Amino acid sequence: MPSNNDIPYLNRGGSGANLSASIDRRIDGRIRDLGPSMLVQVMAVHAGEASITGTVDVQPMVHQQDALGRAYPRQMIHNVPYLRIQGGTSALIIDPKPGDIGFIIISGRDHTHAVTTREPAPPASFRQFSMEDCVYVGGFLNNGPDQFIQATDSGWRIVTPGTVSIEAGKVTANCDIETSGDVKAGGISLKQHTHGGVQSGGSRTSPPS
């Protein structure tokens, strides 16, 4: 008669129900080991200016719980790369701000080397599905913006309380341009400029040609 040590661990107990329960517990344990993607709040931003994408420090917003249902806040995650909408050398730069709410996506392996070198690299350790290996995507559940670019049924709408600055070699517009303000070219006002050497009379100048 075989000893208890000769019986495979999952078969001890002698019933299919025990075997199924043991397998379920092992699967459940492995799932719990996976780092969950979750909502986070940005606590600090380490922006990389226009030349390179920066990182954020984020605080997970979903607490852990023990068997009695007691909540335990998770630790802050530091130096998390954030998403920038970019293709080649063209980008839309809107860096996160402290207080933003976004989402972290967990990598399956330790991506430290790839993040540091920005090149394909082997895993830095045997760590798997760790919350330390994540990227930040924002934003969700945030308040309404003060400045924005909006696509509407009638066209594009640009709103800002500040100044719109365009730095380009040349701007070409194949459309009518209307403004309630003034237009200046070379420091000369379209509304306020005057012409010298004009003889008084009732005539009008011809339209520009």
PDB file of C-alpha atoms in Angstrom:
ATOM      1  CA  MET A   1       0.000   0.000   0.000  1.00  0.00           C
ATOM      2  CA  PRO A   2       1.567   3.330  -0.974  1.00  0.00           C
ATOM      3  CA  SER A   3       2.400   5.800   1.737  1.00  0.00           C
ATOM      4  CA  ASN A   4       0.772   9.238   1.887  1.00  0.00           C
ATOM      5  CA  ASN A   5       3.988  10.757   0.551  1.00  0.00           C
ATOM      6  CA  ASP A   6       3.652   8.668  -2.641  1.00  0.00           C
ATOM      7  CA  ILE A   7       0.238  10.159  -3.472  1.00  0.00           C
ATOM      8  CA  PRO A   8       0.272  13.336  -5.600  1.00  0.00           C
ATOM      9  CA  TYR A   9      -0.555  16.351  -3.444  1.00  0.00           C
ATOM     10  CA  LEU A  10      -3.717  17.316  -5.300  1.00  0.00           C
ATOM     11  CA  ASN A  11      -5.083  13.747  -5.062  1.00  0.00           C
ATOM     12  CA  ARG A  12      -4.770  13.472  -1.280  1.00  0.00           C
ATOM     13  CA  GLY A  13      -8.164  13.280   0.318  1.00  0.00           C
ATOM     14  CA  GLY A  14      -9.455  10.831  -2.263  1.00  0.00           C
ATOM     15  CA  SER A  15     -12.313  12.840  -3.816  1.00  0.00           C
ATOM     16  CA  GLY A  16     -12.835  14.729  -7.030  1.00  0.00           C
ATOM     17  CA  ALA A  17     -14.390  17.610  -5.107  1.00  0.00           C
ATOM     18  CA  ASN A  18     -11.193  18.102  -3.096  1.00  0.00           C
ATOM     19  CA  LEU A  19      -9.137  17.983  -6.284  1.00  0.00           C
ATOM     20  CA  SER A  20     -11.335  20.623  -7.968  1.00  0.00           C
ATOM     21  CA  ALA A  21     -11.241  22.858  -4.898  1.00  0.00           C
ATOM     22  CA  SER A  22      -7.455  22.596  -4.709  1.00  0.00           C
ATOM     23  CA  ILE A  23      -7.087  23.527  -8.375  1.00  0.00           C
ATOM     24  CA  ASP A  24      -9.487  26.450  -7.932  1.00  0.00           C
ATOM     25  CA  ARG A  25      -7.496  27.729  -4.950  1.00  0.00           C
ATOM     26  CA  ARG A  26      -4.244  27.565  -6.888  1.00  0.00           C
ATOM     27  CA  ILE A  27      -5.728  29.373  -9.901  1.00  0.00           C
ATOM     28  CA  ASP A  28      -7.293  32.004  -7.644  1.00  0.00           C
ATOM     29  CA  GLY A  29      -3.948  32.505  -5.892  1.00  0.00           C
ATOM     30  CA  ARG A  30      -2.141  33.026  -9.190  1.00  0.00           C
ATOM     31  CA  ILE A  31      -4.769  35.533 -10.383  1.00  0.00           C
ATOM     32  CA  ARG A  32      -4.346  37.503  -7.162  1.00  0.00           C
ATOM     33  CA  ASP A  33      -0.610  37.669  -7.808  1.00  0.00           C
ATOM     34  CA  LEU A  34      -1.189  39.550 -11.064  1.00  0.00           C
ATOM     35  CA  GLY A  35      -0.725  43.310 -10.788  1.00  0.00           C
ATOM     36  CA  PRO A  36      -4.141  44.859 -11.511  1.00  0.00           C
ATOM     37  CA  SER A  37      -4.593  47.782 -13.890  1.00  0.00           C
ATOM     38  CA  MET A  38      -6.527  50.433 -11.971  1.00  0.00           C
ATOM     39  CA  LEU A  39      -7.496  54.068 -11.554  1.00  0.00           C
ATOM     40  CA  VAL A  40      -4.765  56.279 -10.099  1.00  0.00           C
ATOM     41  CA  GLN A  41      -4.345  59.944  -9.215  1.00  0.00           C
ATOM     42  CA  VAL A  42      -1.313  61.950 -10.303  1.00  0.00           C
ATOM     43  CA  MET A  43       0.607  63.248  -7.285  1.00  0.00           C
ATOM     44  CA  ALA A  44       3.686  64.717  -9.026  1.00  0.00           C
ATOM     45  CA  VAL A  45       4.796  65.343 -12.607  1.00  0.00           C
ATOM     46  CA  HIS A  46       8.384  65.155 -13.841  1.00  0.00           C
ATOM     47  CA  ALA A  47       7.908  66.672 -17.278  1.00  0.00           C
ATOM     48  CA  GLY A  48      10.567  66.227 -19.919  1.00  0.00           C
ATOM     49  CA  GLU A  49       9.887  69.546 -21.699  1.00  0.00           C
ATOM     50  CA  ALA A  50       9.260  69.221 -25.445  1.00  0.00           C
ATOM     51  CA  SER A  51      12.313  67.076 -26.128  1.00  0.00           C
ATOM     52  CA  ILE A  52      11.377  63.926 -24.227  1.00  0.00           C
ATOM     53  CA  THR A  53       8.346  62.421 -22.494  1.00  0.00           C
ATOM     54  CA  GLY A  54       8.472  62.595 -18.693  1.00  0.00           C
ATOM     55  CA  THR A  55       7.138  60.524 -15.805  1.00  0.00           C
ATOM     56  CA  VAL A  56       4.558  60.839 -13.044  1.00  0.00           C
ATOM     57  CA  ASP A  57       4.194  59.658  -9.456  1.00  0.00           C
ATOM     58  CA  VAL A  58       0.737  58.167  -8.993  1.00  0.00           C
ATOM     59  CA  GLN A  59      -1.403  57.015  -6.060  1.00  0.00           C
ATOM     60  CA  PRO A  60      -3.677  53.993  -6.704  1.00  0.00           C
ATOM     61  CA  MET A  61      -7.274  54.923  -5.914  1.00  0.00           C
ATOM     62  CA  VAL A  62      -8.553  51.408  -5.161  1.00  0.00           C
ATOM     63  CA  HIS A  63      -7.498  50.133  -1.730  1.00  0.00           C
ATOM     64  CA  GLN A  64      -6.567  46.589  -0.799  1.00  0.00           C
ATOM     65  CA  GLN A  65      -8.778  44.662   1.636  1.00  0.00           C
ATOM     66  CA  ASP A  66      -8.080  41.918   4.143  1.00  0.00           C
ATOM     67  CA  ALA A  67     -10.337  38.945   4.894  1.00  0.00           C
ATOM     68  CA  LEU A  68     -12.385  41.086   7.298  1.00  0.00           C
ATOM     69  CA  GLY A  69     -13.017  43.789   4.700  1.00  0.00           C
ATOM     70  CA  ARG A  70     -10.649  46.328   6.256  1.00  0.00           C
ATOM     71  CA  ALA A  71      -9.201  48.720   3.679  1.00  0.00           C
ATOM     72  CA  TYR A  72      -5.469  49.367   3.300  1.00  0.00           C
ATOM     73  CA  PRO A  73      -4.243  52.125   0.938  1.00  0.00           C
ATOM     74  CA  ARG A  74      -1.670  51.036  -1.620  1.00  0.00           C
ATOM     75  CA  GLN A  75       1.748  52.634  -1.800  1.00  0.00           C
ATOM     76  CA  MET A  76       2.524  55.395  -4.276  1.00  0.00           C
ATOM     77  CA  ILE A  77       4.137  54.319  -7.549  1.00  0.00           C
ATOM     78  CA  HIS A  78       7.040  56.504  -8.685  1.00  0.00           C
ATOM     79  CA  ASN A  79       8.537  57.374 -12.083  1.00  0.00           C
ATOM     80  CA  VAL A  80       5.739  55.991 -14.237  1.00  0.00           C
ATOM     81  CA  PRO A  81       6.087  56.867 -17.963  1.00  0.00           C
ATOM     82  CA  TYR A  82       3.009  58.658 -19.280  1.00  0.00           C
ATOM     83  CA  LEU A  83       1.343  58.659 -22.682  1.00  0.00           C
ATOM     84  CA  ARG A  84       2.051  61.369 -25.231  1.00  0.00           C
ATOM     85  CA  ILE A  85       0.229  61.407 -28.566  1.00  0.00           C
ATOM     86  CA  GLN A  86       3.162  61.297 -30.965  1.00  0.00           C
ATOM     87  CA  GLY A  87       4.172  59.975 -34.351  1.00  0.00           C
ATOM     88  CA  GLY A  88       7.842  60.336 -35.328  1.00  0.00           C
ATOM     89  CA  THR A  89       8.914  63.889 -34.501  1.00  0.00           C
ATOM     90  CA  SER A  90       5.346  65.263 -34.474  1.00  0.00           C
ATOM     91  CA  ALA A  91       3.432  65.387 -31.192  1.00  0.00           C
ATOM     92  CA  LEU A  92       0.509  66.862 -29.296  1.00  0.00           C
ATOM     93  CA  ILE A  93       2.065  67.875 -25.969  1.00  0.00           C
ATOM     94  CA  ILE A  94      -0.404  67.976 -23.080  1.00  0.00           C
ATOM     95  CA  ASP A  95       1.500  66.842 -19.992  1.00  0.00           C
ATOM     96  CA  PRO A  96      -0.418  65.556 -16.949  1.00  0.00           C
ATOM     97  CA  LYS A  97      -0.974  67.804 -13.929  1.00  0.00           C
ATOM     98  CA  PRO A  98      -1.107  66.921 -10.211  1.00  0.00           C
ATOM     99  CA  GLY A  99      -4.642  65.897  -9.324  1.00  0.00           C
ATOM    100  CA  ASP A 100      -5.398  64.300 -12.704  1.00  0.00           C
ATOM    101  CA  ILE A 101      -7.089  60.907 -12.642  1.00  0.00           C
ATOM    102  CA  GLY A 102      -5.959  58.286 -15.115  1.00  0.00           C
ATOM    103  CA  PHE A 103      -5.285  54.577 -15.529  1.00  0.00           C
ATOM    104  CA  ILE A 104      -2.170  52.434 -15.201  1.00  0.00           C
ATOM    105  CA  ILE A 105      -1.477  49.509 -17.522  1.00  0.00           C
ATOM    106  CA  ILE A 106       0.711  46.758 -16.032  1.00  0.00           C
ATOM    107  CA  SER A 107       3.496  45.131 -18.056  1.00  0.00           C
ATOM    108  CA  GLY A 108       3.835  41.358 -17.922  1.00  0.00           C
ATOM    109  CA  ARG A 109       7.584  41.503 -17.201  1.00  0.00           C
ATOM    110  CA  ASP A 110      10.103  43.870 -15.601  1.00  0.00           C
ATOM    111  CA  HIS A 111      10.470  46.591 -18.255  1.00  0.00           C
ATOM    112  CA  THR A 112      13.080  48.685 -16.393  1.00  0.00           C
ATOM    113  CA  HIS A 113      15.832  48.213 -19.008  1.00  0.00           C
ATOM    114  CA  ALA A 114      13.532  49.074 -21.924  1.00  0.00           C
ATOM    115  CA  VAL A 115      12.275  52.228 -20.169  1.00  0.00           C
ATOM    116  CA  THR A 116      15.796  53.352 -19.230  1.00  0.00           C
ATOM    117  CA  THR A 117      17.463  52.743 -22.607  1.00  0.00           C
ATOM    118  CA  ARG A 118      14.391  53.300 -24.830  1.00  0.00           C
ATOM    119  CA  GLU A 119      15.590  50.288 -26.800  1.00  0.00           C
ATOM    120  CA  PRO A 120      14.519  46.615 -26.918  1.00  0.00           C
ATOM    121  CA  ALA A 121      16.049  44.873 -23.895  1.00  0.00           C
ATOM    122  CA  PRO A 122      15.689  41.711 -21.789  1.00  0.00           C
ATOM    123  CA  PRO A 123      13.720  41.849 -18.519  1.00  0.00           C
ATOM    124  CA  ALA A 124      15.668  43.467 -15.673  1.00  0.00           C
ATOM    125  CA  SER A 125      14.553  40.723 -13.245  1.00  0.00           C
ATOM    126  CA  PHE A 126      12.208  37.734 -12.936  1.00  0.00           C
ATOM    127  CA  ARG A 127       9.464  40.069 -11.669  1.00  0.00           C
ATOM    128  CA  GLN A 128       6.106  39.534 -13.415  1.00  0.00           C
ATOM    129  CA  PHE A 129       2.857  41.553 -13.470  1.00  0.00           C
ATOM    130  CA  SER A 130       4.179  44.006 -10.882  1.00  0.00           C
ATOM    131  CA  MET A 131       2.627  47.428 -10.326  1.00  0.00           C
ATOM    132  CA  GLU A 132       6.168  48.816 -10.480  1.00  0.00           C
ATOM    133  CA  ASP A 133       6.185  48.009 -14.201  1.00  0.00           C
ATOM    134  CA  CYS A 134       3.375  50.180 -15.514  1.00  0.00           C
ATOM    135  CA  VAL A 135       2.584  53.137 -17.759  1.00  0.00           C
ATOM    136  CA  TYR A 136       0.092  55.952 -17.157  1.00  0.00           C
ATOM    137  CA  VAL A 137      -2.758  56.848 -19.504  1.00  0.00           C
ATOM    138  CA  GLY A 138      -4.929  59.883 -18.699  1.00  0.00           C
ATOM    139  CA  GLY A 139      -7.300  61.259 -18.102  1.00  0.00           C
ATOM    140  CA  PHE A 140     -10.528  59.924 -16.719  1.00  0.00           C
ATOM    141  CA  LEU A 141     -13.126  61.484 -14.390  1.00  0.00           C
ATOM    142  CA  ASN A 142     -11.418  64.893 -14.560  1.00  0.00           C
ATOM    143  CA  ASN A 143     -13.138  68.276 -14.299  1.00  0.00           C
ATOM    144  CA  GLY A 144     -14.005  70.341 -17.373  1.00  0.00           C
ATOM    145  CA  PRO A 145     -11.009  72.128 -18.976  1.00  0.00           C
ATOM    146  CA  ASP A 146     -10.501  75.899 -19.225  1.00  0.00           C
ATOM    147  CA  GLN A 147      -8.794  75.592 -22.604  1.00  0.00           C
ATOM    148  CA  PHE A 148      -9.429  72.997 -25.254  1.00  0.00           C
ATOM    149  CA  ILE A 149      -9.697  72.059 -28.924  1.00  0.00           C
ATOM    150  CA  GLN A 150     -13.144  70.669 -29.693  1.00  0.00           C
ATOM    151  CA  ALA A 151     -14.535  68.976 -32.786  1.00  0.00           C
ATOM    152  CA  THR A 152     -18.162  69.995 -33.353  1.00  0.00           C
ATOM    153  CA  ASP A 153     -20.706  69.278 -36.087  1.00  0.00           C
ATOM    154  CA  SER A 154     -20.003  72.717 -37.553  1.00  0.00           C
ATOM    155  CA  GLY A 155     -16.191  72.594 -37.373  1.00  0.00           C
ATOM    156  CA  TRP A 156     -13.272  72.971 -34.967  1.00  0.00           C
ATOM    157  CA  ARG A 157     -13.461  75.188 -31.882  1.00  0.00           C
ATOM    158  CA  ILE A 158     -10.352  76.476 -30.088  1.00  0.00           C
ATOM    159  CA  VAL A 159     -10.842  78.031 -26.642  1.00  0.00           C
ATOM    160  CA  THR A 160      -8.113  79.513 -24.408  1.00  0.00           C
ATOM    161  CA  PRO A 161      -7.982  82.277 -21.791  1.00  0.00           C
ATOM    162  CA  GLY A 162      -4.412  82.970 -22.903  1.00  0.00           C
ATOM    163  CA  THR A 163      -2.608  83.606 -26.173  1.00  0.00           C
ATOM    164  CA  VAL A 164      -2.399  81.420 -29.263  1.00  0.00           C
ATOM    165  CA  SER A 165       1.195  81.514 -30.540  1.00  0.00           C
ATOM    166  CA  ILE A 166       2.109  80.076 -33.934  1.00  0.00           C
ATOM    167  CA  GLU A 167       5.780  79.535 -34.771  1.00  0.00           C
ATOM    168  CA  ALA A 168       6.078  78.610 -38.420  1.00  0.00           C
ATOM    169  CA  GLY A 169       7.956  79.540 -41.567  1.00  0.00           C
ATOM    170  CA  LYS A 170       4.737  80.407 -43.348  1.00  0.00           C
ATOM    171  CA  VAL A 171       0.997  80.271 -42.634  1.00  0.00           C
ATOM    172  CA  THR A 172      -1.355  79.762 -45.593  1.00  0.00           C
ATOM    173  CA  ALA A 173      -5.137  80.055 -45.154  1.00  0.00           C
ATOM    174  CA  ASN A 174      -7.470  79.223 -48.043  1.00  0.00           C
ATOM    175  CA  CYS A 175     -10.489  80.847 -46.424  1.00  0.00           C
ATOM    176  CA  ASP A 176     -12.045  84.106 -45.271  1.00  0.00           C
ATOM    177  CA  ILE A 177     -10.688  85.417 -41.969  1.00  0.00           C
ATOM    178  CA  GLU A 178     -12.845  87.461 -39.618  1.00  0.00           C
ATOM    179  CA  THR A 179     -11.870  89.073 -36.321  1.00  0.00           C
ATOM    180  CA  SER A 180     -13.490  91.488 -33.874  1.00  0.00           C
ATOM    181  CA  GLY A 181     -10.027  92.735 -32.916  1.00  0.00           C
ATOM    182  CA  ASP A 182      -7.196  94.364 -34.803  1.00  0.00           C
ATOM    183  CA  VAL A 183      -4.674  92.799 -37.181  1.00  0.00           C
ATOM    184  CA  LYS A 184      -1.042  93.928 -37.266  1.00  0.00           C
ATOM    185  CA  ALA A 185       1.642  93.177 -39.833  1.00  0.00           C
ATOM    186  CA  GLY A 186       5.178  94.408 -39.278  1.00  0.00           C
ATOM    187  CA  GLY A 187       3.870  96.475 -36.361  1.00  0.00           C
ATOM    188  CA  ILE A 188       1.337  98.295 -38.579  1.00  0.00           C
ATOM    189  CA  SER A 189      -2.291  98.207 -37.441  1.00  0.00           C
ATOM    190  CA  LEU A 190      -4.979  97.336 -39.963  1.00  0.00           C
ATOM    191  CA  LYS A 191      -7.532  99.455 -38.055  1.00  0.00           C
ATOM    192  CA  GLN A 192      -5.385 102.382 -36.972  1.00  0.00           C
ATOM    193  CA  HIS A 193      -2.824 102.899 -39.756  1.00  0.00           C
ATOM    194  CA  THR A 194      -2.892 106.094 -41.855  1.00  0.00           C
ATOM    195  CA  HIS A 195      -1.650 107.046 -45.327  1.00  0.00           C
ATOM    196  CA  GLY A 196       0.392 110.182 -45.919  1.00  0.00           C
ATOM    197  CA  GLY A 197       0.419 112.343 -49.032  1.00  0.00           C
ATOM    198  CA  VAL A 198      -3.315 112.025 -49.642  1.00  0.00           C
ATOM    199  CA  GLN A 199      -5.159 114.989 -51.134  1.00  0.00           C
ATOM    200  CA  SER A 200      -8.481 115.700 -49.436  1.00  0.00           C
ATOM    201  CA  GLY A 201     -11.628 115.231 -51.437  1.00  0.00           C
ATOM    202  CA  GLY A 202     -14.622 112.991 -51.905  1.00  0.00           C
ATOM    203  CA  SER A 203     -12.863 110.223 -53.832  1.00  0.00           C
ATOM    204  CA  ARG A 204     -12.215 106.729 -52.483  1.00  0.00           C
ATOM    205  CA  THR A 205      -9.248 104.506 -53.128  1.00  0.00           C
ATOM    206  CA  SER A 206      -9.660 101.511 -55.387  1.00  0.00           C
ATOM    207  CA  PRO A 207      -9.870  97.995 -53.906  1.00  0.00           C
ATOM    208  CA  PRO A 208      -6.535  96.217 -53.587  1.00  0.00           C
ATOM    209  CA  SER A 209      -5.505  94.269 -56.657  1.00  0.00           C
TER     210      SER A 209
END
